[in-house]
Structures are given as C-alpha cells and as structure tokens.
C-alpha cells in the first residue's frame, strides 16, 4: 500500500508542476492547437522544452513524474 500512497502523492503534485511550467505548457498547447491536422513531430521542440521543465520542477520538489 505504500507504493499506492507514493503514487497518489505524485499525482497530487502535478498541478504544482504544471503551474511552474505554465509558460512552456502554453507554448506547447499553442503549437498543437494552431492546426487541426497536427503532423507527427511538428511540435517536438515545444514538447521537449515542456518535458524538460516538468522534469526539472519535479527534481526541485524532490518528486518524480
């Protein structure tokens, strides 16, 4: 049951992580929503920037994604 508690805590941290990466998240969302027919890997740069921000924020909070 301890693993379930840790997983629930990580899920509770997601809103905080998203708030810390709001600029990168907005840039990625803008890229994805600009065209209805999103091509594969068309927003790779924005996605990787957002992913790296989330990873660093999780490390700062001493958490995992």
mmCIF file of C-alpha atoms in Angstrom, residues 24-35 37-52:
data_model
loop_
_atom_site.group_PDB
_atom_site.id
_atom_site.type_symbol
_atom_site.label_atom_id
_atom_site.label_comp_id
_atom_site.label_asym_id
_atom_site.label_seq_id
_atom_site.Cartn_x
_atom_site.Cartn_y
_atom_site.Cartn_z
ATOM 1 C CA UNK A 24 6.298 26.056 -21.620
ATOM 2 C CA UNK A 25 2.889 24.352 -21.384
ATOM 3 C CA UNK A 26 1.203 27.297 -23.085
ATOM 4 C CA UNK A 27 3.784 27.310 -25.883
ATOM 5 C CA UNK A 28 3.251 23.585 -26.474
ATOM 6 C CA UNK A 29 -0.544 23.939 -26.366
ATOM 7 C CA UNK A 30 -0.384 26.823 -28.836
ATOM 8 C CA UNK A 31 1.726 24.769 -31.218
ATOM 9 C CA UNK A 32 -0.616 21.785 -31.040
ATOM 10 C CA UNK A 33 -3.800 23.819 -31.467
ATOM 11 C CA UNK A 34 -2.665 26.033 -34.340
ATOM 12 C CA UNK A 35 -3.615 23.426 -36.930
ATOM 13 C CA UNK A 37 -4.166 18.326 -38.676
ATOM 14 C CA UNK A 38 -1.127 18.138 -36.424
ATOM 15 C CA UNK A 39 1.705 16.314 -38.147
ATOM 16 C CA UNK A 40 3.841 13.802 -36.304
ATOM 17 C CA UNK A 41 6.736 15.569 -34.550
ATOM 18 C CA UNK A 42 5.611 19.019 -35.688
ATOM 19 C CA UNK A 43 5.806 20.362 -32.117
ATOM 20 C CA UNK A 44 8.854 18.397 -30.950
ATOM 21 C CA UNK A 45 10.817 21.450 -29.850
ATOM 22 C CA UNK A 46 7.951 22.757 -27.688
ATOM 23 C CA UNK A 47 7.230 19.299 -26.272
ATOM 24 C CA UNK A 48 10.833 18.693 -25.254
ATOM 25 C CA UNK A 49 11.036 22.140 -23.662
ATOM 26 C CA UNK A 50 7.868 21.403 -21.680
ATOM 27 C CA UNK A 51 9.054 17.899 -20.711
ATOM 28 C CA UNK A 52 12.425 19.212 -19.532
#
